Every structure is written in C-alpha cells, then in structure tokens.
Coordinates of C-alpha atoms in Angstrom, one line a residue:
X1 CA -3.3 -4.4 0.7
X2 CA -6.6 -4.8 3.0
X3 CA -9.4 -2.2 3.1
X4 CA -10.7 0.1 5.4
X5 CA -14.4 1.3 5.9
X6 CA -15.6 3.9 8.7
X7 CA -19.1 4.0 9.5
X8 CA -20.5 5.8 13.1
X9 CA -20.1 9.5 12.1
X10 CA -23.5 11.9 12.0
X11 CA -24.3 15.2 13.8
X12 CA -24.7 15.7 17.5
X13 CA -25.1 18.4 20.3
X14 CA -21.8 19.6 22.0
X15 CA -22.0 17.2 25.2
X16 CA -23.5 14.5 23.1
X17 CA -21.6 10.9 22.5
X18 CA -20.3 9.0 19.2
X19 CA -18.6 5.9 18.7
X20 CA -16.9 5.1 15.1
X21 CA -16.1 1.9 13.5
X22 CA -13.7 1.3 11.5
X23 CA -14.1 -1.9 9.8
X24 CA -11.3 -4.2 7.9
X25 CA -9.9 -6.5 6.1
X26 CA -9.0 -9.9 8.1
X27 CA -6.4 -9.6 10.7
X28 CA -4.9 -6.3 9.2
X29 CA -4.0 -5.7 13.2
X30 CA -1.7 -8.5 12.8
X31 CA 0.7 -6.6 10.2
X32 CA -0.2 -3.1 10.2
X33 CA -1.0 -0.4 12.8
X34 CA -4.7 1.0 12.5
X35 CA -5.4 4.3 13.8
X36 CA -7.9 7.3 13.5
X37 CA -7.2 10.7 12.3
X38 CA -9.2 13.6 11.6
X39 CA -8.8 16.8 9.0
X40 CA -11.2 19.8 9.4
X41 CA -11.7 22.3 7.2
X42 CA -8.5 24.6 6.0
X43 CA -6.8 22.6 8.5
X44 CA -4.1 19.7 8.2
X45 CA -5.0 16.4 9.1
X46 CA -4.0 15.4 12.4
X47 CA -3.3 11.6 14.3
X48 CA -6.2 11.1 16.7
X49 CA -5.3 7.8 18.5
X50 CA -3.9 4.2 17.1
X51 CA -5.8 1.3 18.4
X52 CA -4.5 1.1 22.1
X53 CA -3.4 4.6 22.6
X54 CA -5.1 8.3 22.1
X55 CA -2.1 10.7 20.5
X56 CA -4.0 14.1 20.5
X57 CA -4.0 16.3 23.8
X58 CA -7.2 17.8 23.1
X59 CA -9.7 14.7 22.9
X60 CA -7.3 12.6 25.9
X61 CA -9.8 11.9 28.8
X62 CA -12.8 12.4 26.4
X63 CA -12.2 10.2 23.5
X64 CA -10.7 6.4 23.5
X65 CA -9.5 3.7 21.3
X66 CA -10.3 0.2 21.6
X67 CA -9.8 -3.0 19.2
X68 CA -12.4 -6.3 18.5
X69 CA -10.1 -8.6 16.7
X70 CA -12.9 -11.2 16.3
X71 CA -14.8 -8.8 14.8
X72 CA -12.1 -6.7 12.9
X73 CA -13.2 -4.1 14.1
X74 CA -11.3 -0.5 15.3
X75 CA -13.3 1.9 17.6
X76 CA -13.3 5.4 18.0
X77 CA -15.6 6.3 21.2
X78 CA -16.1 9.9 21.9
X79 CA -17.8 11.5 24.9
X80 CA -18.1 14.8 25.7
X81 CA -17.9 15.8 22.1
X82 CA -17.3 19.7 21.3
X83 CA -17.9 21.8 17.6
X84 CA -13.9 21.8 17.4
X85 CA -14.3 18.1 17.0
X86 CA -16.4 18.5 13.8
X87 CA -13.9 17.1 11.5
X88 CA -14.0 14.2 8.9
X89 CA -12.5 11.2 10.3
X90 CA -10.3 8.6 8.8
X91 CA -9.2 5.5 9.3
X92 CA -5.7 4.0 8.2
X93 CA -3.0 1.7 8.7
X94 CA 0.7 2.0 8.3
X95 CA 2.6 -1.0 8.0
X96 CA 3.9 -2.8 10.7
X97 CA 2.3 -4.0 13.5
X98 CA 3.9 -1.4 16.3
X99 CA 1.9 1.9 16.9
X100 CA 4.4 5.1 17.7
X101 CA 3.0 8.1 18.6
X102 CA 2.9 11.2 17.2
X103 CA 1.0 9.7 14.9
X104 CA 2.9 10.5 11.1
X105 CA 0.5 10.6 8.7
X106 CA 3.1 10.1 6.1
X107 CA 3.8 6.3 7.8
X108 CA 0.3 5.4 6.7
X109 CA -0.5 3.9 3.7
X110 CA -4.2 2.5 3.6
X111 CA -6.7 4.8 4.2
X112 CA -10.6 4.9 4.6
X113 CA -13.1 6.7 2.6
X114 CA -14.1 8.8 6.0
X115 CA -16.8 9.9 8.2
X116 CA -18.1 13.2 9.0
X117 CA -18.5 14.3 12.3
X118 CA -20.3 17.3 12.8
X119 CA -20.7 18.9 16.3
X120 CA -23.4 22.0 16.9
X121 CA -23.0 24.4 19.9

C-alpha cells in the first residue's frame, strides 16, 4: 500500500485562501483514486472532491481539485473560505483508478494523518 501525507492546513480569516497538499507515494494516481474529505467536530466525515472533480455542494465554485503527477502531488485549493469549513482534512485513496461521486468513505482504504483547517469569523 502507498502513503499519504497532507500538509497546507493553518488558521485563516473567513474570506481568506488555503491550498492543501496531499503528498504520495509514486504513481498511486495510476491504481487508486485520491481524494479529500473532511470531518468536523460531532460531525461525520464527509467526501470533499476526488482529484478532478469537487463532490460537496457547499464548497463547489469556492473550492477545486487539481493533480501534479510529476510531482505526486493532490491539491486542495480553497477560496472564499468560511468557519463551517473549519474541519480536519484528510486525504485517501480507494482502489482503483476511476473516481465516482458521492464520494463513499467506506471505498477508501489509505488514508492521511490530516490537517486542520480552522476558519475565524
């Protein structure tokens, strides 16, 4: 199985801008598909966007996905950021290479550590 590390999270302003990386192992977007999810407190965690597509209603038009395959690299850039955001954010990768939204967090085996996202009003 490959790894996963997030890095990018920190504390902003509401309006303010973040991007996420999610870093991992060699061409893991070759067999698996990597996404970003996010869990706040008392709340389930919930399917954010795979790497070409952005699954949630309430961050589409303000957040996007993006992949560097050189690199390795999954992106999470979010504009526009609001305190319902604030949220610990994970990366993970379910196997095979085909995304489907909604995003079942049960199909994903391979997860990241996380990185908090904290957004003040």
């Amino acid at each position: 199985q490959g790894q996963l590390v997030e890095s990018g999270g920190g504390s902003v302003q509401a309006g303010g801008s973040l991007r996420l990386s999610c870093t991992t192992s060699a061409n893991m977007y070759q067999d698996y598909c990597i996404g970003w999810f996010r869990q706040a407190p008392g709340k389930e965690r919930e399917g954010v966007a795979t790497y070409n597509a952005v699954a949630l209603a309430s961050v589409r038009g303000r957040f996007t996905s993006s992949i560097d395959v050189a690199k390795n690299t999954l992106y999470l850039q979010m504009n526009s950021l609001k305190p319902e955001d604030t949220a610990m954010y994970y990366c993970a990768a379910a196997v095979g290479a085909g995304c489907s939204i909604p995003m079942r967090v049960s199909r994903y085996i391979i997860w990241g550590q996380g990185t908090q996202v904290t957004v003040s009003s």
